[in-house]
Each structure stands twice: as C-alpha cells, then as structure tokens.
Amino acid sequence: DAGVIQSPRHEVTEMGQEVTLRCKPISGHDYLFWYRQTMMRGLELLIYFNNNVPIDDSGMPEDRFSAKMPNASFSTLKIQPSEPRDSAVYFCASSFPDSSGNTIYFGEGSWLTVV
Amino acid sequence: AQKITQTQPGMFVQEKEAVTLDCTYDTSDQSYGLFWYKQPSSGEMIFLIYQGSYDEQNATEGRYSLNFQKARKSANLVISASQLGDSAMYFCAMREALKGGKLIFGQGTELSVKP
C-alpha cells in the first residue's frame, strides 16, 4: 500500500520566490495535517483538514502561508513570498476520523531551504 | 489548553538495558489518544505505540511499552533491551478525539544508545 506521498522531497529556493509543497494522503483517510519542524520550535501543527475542509488553521504563521485541499487525494501548502526563516521540514500526515494510533501516517517530509 | 511536556531533552542508555522516556500531558477532555513516534536521523516519523484514554491495560508493541498513569496524566515510553538502532528522537503526542482529531507533539527526547 502506498503511504502518504509528499513532493518535492528537497527544495532550495531564493528568498521572495513562491514555494508549493504537495501531499497525497492515503486513500480513504479523511483527515489531513500539515506540520512544520524546526530545531527551535519543534513540530508545529500548521493546519488540518477534515473531508477537504480546513478545520483549524491557527498554526499558520502568517498570510504568506496558504493551504488548500481541492479533493480527497491532494493538498498543497504554499508560501509566497518565501523567506529564509521558512527553512524547515514540512510534514504531511493523514488519518481516519477516530483516534486509533495505528491510523495516523506521516509522509517522508519536504526539506525546504530558502536562501 | 491541550499540552504535551517532555522534560528530558537528551538521554543516554547502555545497549541491552531498558530506558524510560517521560511524557506528561494536560487536557480537559475525557476521550483522547496518546502516541509515541520515533524520528531517526534520516528524518521520517515512525509510529511506535498508542494508548487510548479508556484503555485499561498499558499498551505494548514488541520492545515498546507505554506506562499510562491517567490520574497523574503521564504516558511514559519504556524501551526494553535497547539496541544501537534505537538512537533517535522520540516524540510524545496527543490527539483529543472530541476536538476533531487535532494531534499535537511534545518537544522530543533525543535518545543515544551506547555500545
């Protein structure tokens, strides 16, 4: 079975450029999470969706960040314009609606460097 | 507010010995799930073990067990017979089922296994 698929795995971009990170959740999962991981702030929940609808975006740092889920099999996290402080690993995760531990899966992460 | 605390930034353990990684949590909900994830140096998030708030028995998965003390709001991870491959970051996480599946993480504990 395919897991959560993220792309790109690595991206290096210049300050001011637009960055788009992509995620394909596991088929049948109806929760999707976007996390950012840095040394200073650890793992932060940015936003999560249920049935393609954003439920909580209180973790989105500022207006430069936006996330969409146009359908059950695809989500994007966009940063425009990007800044060096956005350099981090961005994880996407998906799950079924209950809190059973075996149903929360993470992608391998997108390693973003903004120079 | 929902909160996870891991008070041990780093831990050392001798190979083949057992080690306990601490985790305390704070929630006002009665229904919630507690998780432990392992993050090796390669960066992926690996699910280890889950404990539901209504589970009467402590969860076990191979060499991993979760010491769940509900009254004290603690969910410590015990790794028995440590192996060199256990060296990694370990994250405790909580999901409040009543709040639509939001999953938050502690700051993590870096475990180093000595030969």
mmCIF file of C-alpha atoms in Angstrom:
data_model
loop_
_atom_site.group_PDB
_atom_site.id
_atom_site.type_symbol
_atom_site.label_atom_id
_atom_site.label_comp_id
_atom_site.label_asym_id
_atom_site.label_seq_id
_atom_site.Cartn_x
_atom_site.Cartn_y
_atom_site.Cartn_z
ATOM 1 C CA ASP A 1 0.000 0.000 0.000
ATOM 2 C CA ALA A 2 1.249 3.488 -0.817
ATOM 3 C CA GLY A 3 1.807 5.715 2.176
ATOM 4 C CA VAL A 4 1.463 9.472 2.380
ATOM 5 C CA ILE A 5 3.321 10.901 -0.576
ATOM 6 C CA GLN A 6 4.970 14.296 -0.433
ATOM 7 C CA SER A 7 6.754 16.281 -3.092
ATOM 8 C CA PRO A 8 9.249 17.693 -3.537
ATOM 9 C CA ARG A 9 11.498 15.863 -1.069
ATOM 10 C CA HIS A 10 14.046 18.642 -1.145
ATOM 11 C CA GLU A 11 13.797 22.200 -2.395
ATOM 12 C CA VAL A 12 16.221 25.071 -2.345
ATOM 13 C CA THR A 13 14.801 28.409 -3.388
ATOM 14 C CA GLU A 14 15.688 32.060 -3.251
ATOM 15 C CA MET A 15 14.055 34.477 -0.901
ATOM 16 C CA GLY A 16 10.956 36.008 -2.432
ATOM 17 C CA GLN A 17 10.104 33.028 -4.606
ATOM 18 C CA GLU A 18 6.872 31.098 -4.352
ATOM 19 C CA VAL A 19 7.097 27.589 -2.922
ATOM 20 C CA THR A 20 4.437 24.928 -3.340
ATOM 21 C CA LEU A 21 4.554 21.710 -1.353
ATOM 22 C CA ARG A 22 2.289 18.837 -2.304
ATOM 23 C CA CYS A 23 0.737 15.948 -0.460
ATOM 24 C CA LYS A 24 -1.242 12.894 -1.445
ATOM 25 C CA PRO A 25 -2.871 11.287 1.605
ATOM 26 C CA ILE A 26 -3.570 7.609 1.989
ATOM 27 C CA SER A 27 -6.707 6.621 0.131
ATOM 28 C CA GLY A 28 -9.732 6.594 2.411
ATOM 29 C CA HIS A 29 -8.240 8.850 5.050
ATOM 30 C CA ASP A 30 -10.357 11.912 5.652
ATOM 31 C CA TYR A 31 -8.075 13.874 7.964
ATOM 32 C CA LEU A 32 -5.002 15.626 6.608
ATOM 33 C CA PHE A 33 -2.439 17.524 8.661
ATOM 34 C CA TRP A 34 0.412 19.863 7.719
ATOM 35 C CA TYR A 35 3.268 20.208 10.200
ATOM 36 C CA ARG A 36 6.474 22.237 10.199
ATOM 37 C CA GLN A 37 9.557 21.070 12.061
ATOM 38 C CA THR A 38 12.476 23.276 13.081
ATOM 39 C CA MET A 39 15.145 22.926 15.722
ATOM 40 C CA MET A 40 13.893 25.982 17.565
ATOM 41 C CA ARG A 41 10.151 25.314 17.541
ATOM 42 C CA GLY A 42 9.906 21.557 17.204
ATOM 43 C CA LEU A 43 6.886 20.067 15.436
ATOM 44 C CA GLU A 44 4.184 22.661 14.895
ATOM 45 C CA LEU A 45 0.754 21.928 13.523
ATOM 46 C CA LEU A 46 0.076 24.468 10.781
ATOM 47 C CA ILE A 47 -3.362 23.430 9.576
ATOM 48 C CA TYR A 48 -5.549 20.388 9.296
ATOM 49 C CA PHE A 49 -8.456 19.369 7.116
ATOM 50 C CA ASN A 50 -11.377 17.040 7.552
ATOM 51 C CA ASN A 51 -13.208 15.908 4.428
ATOM 52 C CA ASN A 52 -11.284 18.556 2.454
ATOM 53 C CA VAL A 53 -12.484 21.381 4.721
ATOM 54 C CA PRO A 54 -9.954 23.341 6.819
ATOM 55 C CA ILE A 55 -10.821 22.793 10.478
ATOM 56 C CA ASP A 56 -8.074 24.660 12.280
ATOM 57 C CA ASP A 57 -5.555 26.977 10.639
ATOM 58 C CA SER A 58 -4.493 28.755 13.820
ATOM 59 C CA GLY A 59 -0.964 27.441 13.392
ATOM 60 C CA MET A 60 -0.401 29.085 10.013
ATOM 61 C CA PRO A 61 2.318 31.626 10.755
ATOM 62 C CA GLU A 62 1.130 34.495 8.588
ATOM 63 C CA ASP A 63 -0.599 35.487 5.397
ATOM 64 C CA ARG A 64 2.323 34.308 3.316
ATOM 65 C CA PHE A 65 1.212 30.750 4.047
ATOM 66 C CA SER A 66 -1.848 29.180 2.484
ATOM 67 C CA ALA A 67 -3.121 25.622 2.199
ATOM 68 C CA LYS A 68 -5.756 24.014 0.048
ATOM 69 C CA MET A 69 -7.336 20.627 -0.335
ATOM 70 C CA PRO A 70 -9.296 20.650 -3.606
ATOM 71 C CA ASN A 71 -10.157 16.963 -3.350
ATOM 72 C CA ALA A 72 -9.717 13.965 -1.070
ATOM 73 C CA SER A 73 -6.470 12.879 -2.713
ATOM 74 C CA PHE A 74 -4.479 16.085 -2.916
ATOM 75 C CA SER A 75 -3.380 19.025 -0.779
ATOM 76 C CA THR A 76 -0.949 21.889 -1.235
ATOM 77 C CA LEU A 77 0.884 24.185 1.137
ATOM 78 C CA LYS A 78 2.039 27.388 -0.492
ATOM 79 C CA ILE A 79 4.461 30.015 0.749
ATOM 80 C CA GLN A 80 4.504 33.299 -1.134
ATOM 81 C CA PRO A 81 6.861 35.101 -0.851
ATOM 82 C CA SER A 82 9.285 32.758 0.876
ATOM 83 C CA GLU A 83 11.761 33.966 3.497
ATOM 84 C CA PRO A 84 14.884 32.350 4.999
ATOM 85 C CA ARG A 85 13.051 31.774 8.295
ATOM 86 C CA ASP A 86 10.662 29.446 6.440
ATOM 87 C CA SER A 87 13.504 26.935 6.060
ATOM 88 C CA ALA A 88 12.254 23.771 7.751
ATOM 89 C CA VAL A 89 10.987 20.269 7.160
ATOM 90 C CA TYR A 90 7.303 20.233 6.257
ATOM 91 C CA PHE A 91 5.389 17.046 7.010
ATOM 92 C CA CYS A 92 2.033 15.964 5.763
ATOM 93 C CA ALA A 93 0.091 13.291 7.669
ATOM 94 C CA SER A 94 -3.259 11.633 7.185
ATOM 95 C CA SER A 95 -5.623 9.566 9.275
ATOM 96 C CA PHE A 96 -9.050 8.071 9.726
ATOM 97 C CA PRO A 97 -11.511 10.013 11.913
ATOM 98 C CA ASP A 98 -11.005 8.145 15.155
ATOM 99 C CA SER A 99 -8.053 8.482 17.493
ATOM 100 C CA SER A 100 -6.700 4.996 16.996
ATOM 101 C CA GLY A 101 -2.948 5.253 16.887
ATOM 102 C CA ASN A 102 -2.396 2.908 14.006
ATOM 103 C CA THR A 103 -4.199 5.174 11.601
ATOM 104 C CA ILE A 104 -2.032 8.315 11.661
ATOM 105 C CA TYR A 105 0.623 8.164 8.979
ATOM 106 C CA PHE A 106 3.298 10.666 8.068
ATOM 107 C CA GLY A 107 4.918 11.356 4.740
ATOM 108 C CA GLU A 108 8.682 11.487 4.458
ATOM 109 C CA GLY A 109 8.715 15.268 4.612
ATOM 110 C CA SER A 110 9.691 18.104 2.308
ATOM 111 C CA TRP A 111 13.012 19.686 3.253
ATOM 112 C CA LEU A 112 12.827 23.379 2.349
ATOM 113 C CA THR A 113 15.801 25.720 2.303
ATOM 114 C CA VAL A 114 15.252 29.386 1.495
ATOM 115 C CA VAL A 115 18.459 31.301 0.767
ATOM 116 C CA ALA B 1 -5.493 24.057 26.556
ATOM 117 C CA GLN B 2 -4.035 20.878 25.177
ATOM 118 C CA LYS B 3 -0.359 20.444 26.092
ATOM 119 C CA ILE B 4 2.370 17.802 25.949
ATOM 120 C CA THR B 5 5.555 18.039 28.008
ATOM 121 C CA GLN B 6 8.726 16.036 27.581
ATOM 122 C CA THR B 7 11.199 17.150 30.225
ATOM 123 C CA GLN B 8 14.234 15.172 29.055
ATOM 124 C CA PRO B 9 15.967 16.860 26.116
ATOM 125 C CA GLY B 10 18.510 14.043 25.936
ATOM 126 C CA MET B 11 19.000 10.599 27.410
ATOM 127 C CA PHE B 12 21.780 8.027 27.340
ATOM 128 C CA VAL B 13 21.335 4.298 27.820
ATOM 129 C CA GLN B 14 23.675 1.349 27.634
ATOM 130 C CA GLU B 15 22.942 -1.187 24.937
ATOM 131 C CA LYS B 16 20.688 -4.030 26.169
ATOM 132 C CA GLU B 17 19.404 -2.007 29.115
ATOM 133 C CA ALA B 18 15.894 -0.611 29.496
ATOM 134 C CA VAL B 19 15.123 3.106 29.332
ATOM 135 C CA THR B 20 12.091 5.210 30.208
ATOM 136 C CA LEU B 21 11.239 8.384 28.323
ATOM 137 C CA ASP B 22 8.921 10.713 30.197
ATOM 138 C CA CYS B 23 5.780 12.389 28.885
ATOM 139 C CA THR B 24 3.101 14.320 30.720
ATOM 140 C CA TYR B 25 0.026 15.830 29.172
ATOM 141 C CA ASP B 26 -2.730 18.238 30.004
ATOM 142 C CA THR B 27 -6.257 18.068 28.686
ATOM 143 C CA SER B 28 -9.756 18.672 29.927
ATOM 144 C CA ASP B 29 -11.222 16.043 27.648
ATOM 145 C CA GLN B 30 -12.151 12.561 28.813
ATOM 146 C CA SER B 31 -11.571 10.952 25.429
ATOM 147 C CA TYR B 32 -8.109 11.228 23.943
ATOM 148 C CA GLY B 33 -5.291 9.197 22.471
ATOM 149 C CA LEU B 34 -1.599 9.206 23.317
ATOM 150 C CA PHE B 35 1.109 8.310 20.837
ATOM 151 C CA TRP B 36 4.836 7.856 20.624
ATOM 152 C CA TYR B 37 6.782 8.424 17.423
ATOM 153 C CA LYS B 38 10.428 7.777 16.620
ATOM 154 C CA GLN B 39 12.390 10.057 14.320
ATOM 155 C CA PRO B 40 15.792 8.687 13.292
ATOM 156 C CA SER B 41 18.455 10.883 11.772
ATOM 157 C CA SER B 42 17.027 10.174 8.322
ATOM 158 C CA GLY B 43 14.027 12.294 9.313
ATOM 159 C CA GLU B 44 10.956 10.123 8.848
ATOM 160 C CA MET B 45 8.318 9.908 11.577
ATOM 161 C CA ILE B 46 7.748 6.318 12.635
ATOM 162 C CA PHE B 47 4.694 5.412 14.712
ATOM 163 C CA LEU B 48 5.605 3.238 17.710
ATOM 164 C CA ILE B 49 2.701 2.816 20.093
ATOM 165 C CA TYR B 50 -0.740 4.127 21.024
ATOM 166 C CA GLN B 51 -2.768 4.314 24.251
ATOM 167 C CA GLY B 52 -6.415 5.322 24.396
ATOM 168 C CA SER B 53 -7.687 7.170 27.424
ATOM 169 C CA TYR B 54 -10.239 4.447 28.121
ATOM 170 C CA ASP B 55 -7.820 1.552 27.675
ATOM 171 C CA GLU B 56 -7.461 -0.250 30.982
ATOM 172 C CA GLN B 57 -4.267 -2.064 30.109
ATOM 173 C CA ASN B 58 -0.951 -0.472 29.230
ATOM 174 C CA ALA B 59 -0.147 -0.735 25.544
ATOM 175 C CA THR B 60 2.740 -2.909 24.393
ATOM 176 C CA GLU B 61 4.340 -3.339 20.972
ATOM 177 C CA GLY B 62 7.331 -5.626 20.959
ATOM 178 C CA ARG B 63 10.100 -3.952 22.953
ATOM 179 C CA TYR B 64 7.992 -0.822 23.465
ATOM 180 C CA SER B 65 5.513 -0.392 26.278
ATOM 181 C CA LEU B 66 3.593 2.625 27.441
ATOM 182 C CA ASN B 67 3.327 3.228 31.177
ATOM 183 C CA PHE B 68 -0.026 5.012 31.329
ATOM 184 C CA GLN B 69 -0.922 6.681 34.616
ATOM 185 C CA LYS B 70 -4.149 8.525 33.949
ATOM 186 C CA ALA B 71 -4.501 10.209 37.336
ATOM 187 C CA ARG B 72 -1.016 11.640 37.009
ATOM 188 C CA LYS B 73 -1.542 12.436 33.315
ATOM 189 C CA SER B 74 1.627 10.675 32.310
ATOM 190 C CA ALA B 75 2.353 8.377 29.388
ATOM 191 C CA ASN B 76 5.963 7.272 29.634
ATOM 192 C CA LEU B 77 7.566 5.138 26.952
ATOM 193 C CA VAL B 78 9.632 2.177 28.094
ATOM 194 C CA ILE B 79 12.077 0.615 25.677
ATOM 195 C CA SER B 80 13.402 -2.725 26.831
ATOM 196 C CA ALA B 81 16.711 -4.266 25.723
ATOM 197 C CA SER B 82 17.933 -1.127 23.958
ATOM 198 C CA GLN B 83 19.639 -1.528 20.607
ATOM 199 C CA LEU B 84 22.013 0.793 18.790
ATOM 200 C CA GLY B 85 19.294 1.369 16.208
ATOM 201 C CA ASP B 86 17.085 2.882 18.903
ATOM 202 C CA SER B 87 19.222 6.017 18.873
ATOM 203 C CA ALA B 88 16.821 8.697 17.627
ATOM 204 C CA MET B 89 14.468 11.485 18.646
ATOM 205 C CA TYR B 90 11.310 10.320 20.367
ATOM 206 C CA PHE B 91 8.127 12.365 20.375
ATOM 207 C CA CYS B 92 5.096 12.013 22.548
ATOM 208 C CA ALA B 93 1.828 13.229 21.022
ATOM 209 C CA MET B 94 -1.819 13.570 21.977
ATOM 210 C CA ARG B 95 -4.979 13.640 19.956
ATOM 211 C CA GLU B 96 -8.205 14.865 21.530
ATOM 212 C CA ALA B 97 -10.929 12.885 19.856
ATOM 213 C CA LEU B 98 -13.658 15.297 20.858
ATOM 214 C CA LYS B 99 -11.940 18.197 19.133
ATOM 215 C CA GLY B 100 -11.890 16.826 15.665
ATOM 216 C CA GLY B 101 -8.640 14.990 15.599
ATOM 217 C CA LYS B 102 -6.025 17.659 16.278
ATOM 218 C CA LEU B 103 -2.675 15.982 17.019
ATOM 219 C CA ILE B 104 -0.038 17.895 18.950
ATOM 220 C CA PHE B 105 3.513 16.934 19.863
ATOM 221 C CA GLY B 106 5.914 17.398 22.728
ATOM 222 C CA GLN B 107 9.390 18.826 22.205
ATOM 223 C CA GLY B 108 11.009 15.426 21.945
ATOM 224 C CA THR B 109 13.748 13.472 23.721
ATOM 225 C CA GLU B 110 16.963 12.538 21.971
ATOM 226 C CA LEU B 111 17.992 9.045 22.949
ATOM 227 C CA SER B 112 21.546 7.830 22.481
ATOM 228 C CA VAL B 113 22.316 4.144 22.931
ATOM 229 C CA LYS B 114 25.923 3.395 23.903
ATOM 230 C CA PRO B 115 27.610 0.153 22.819
#
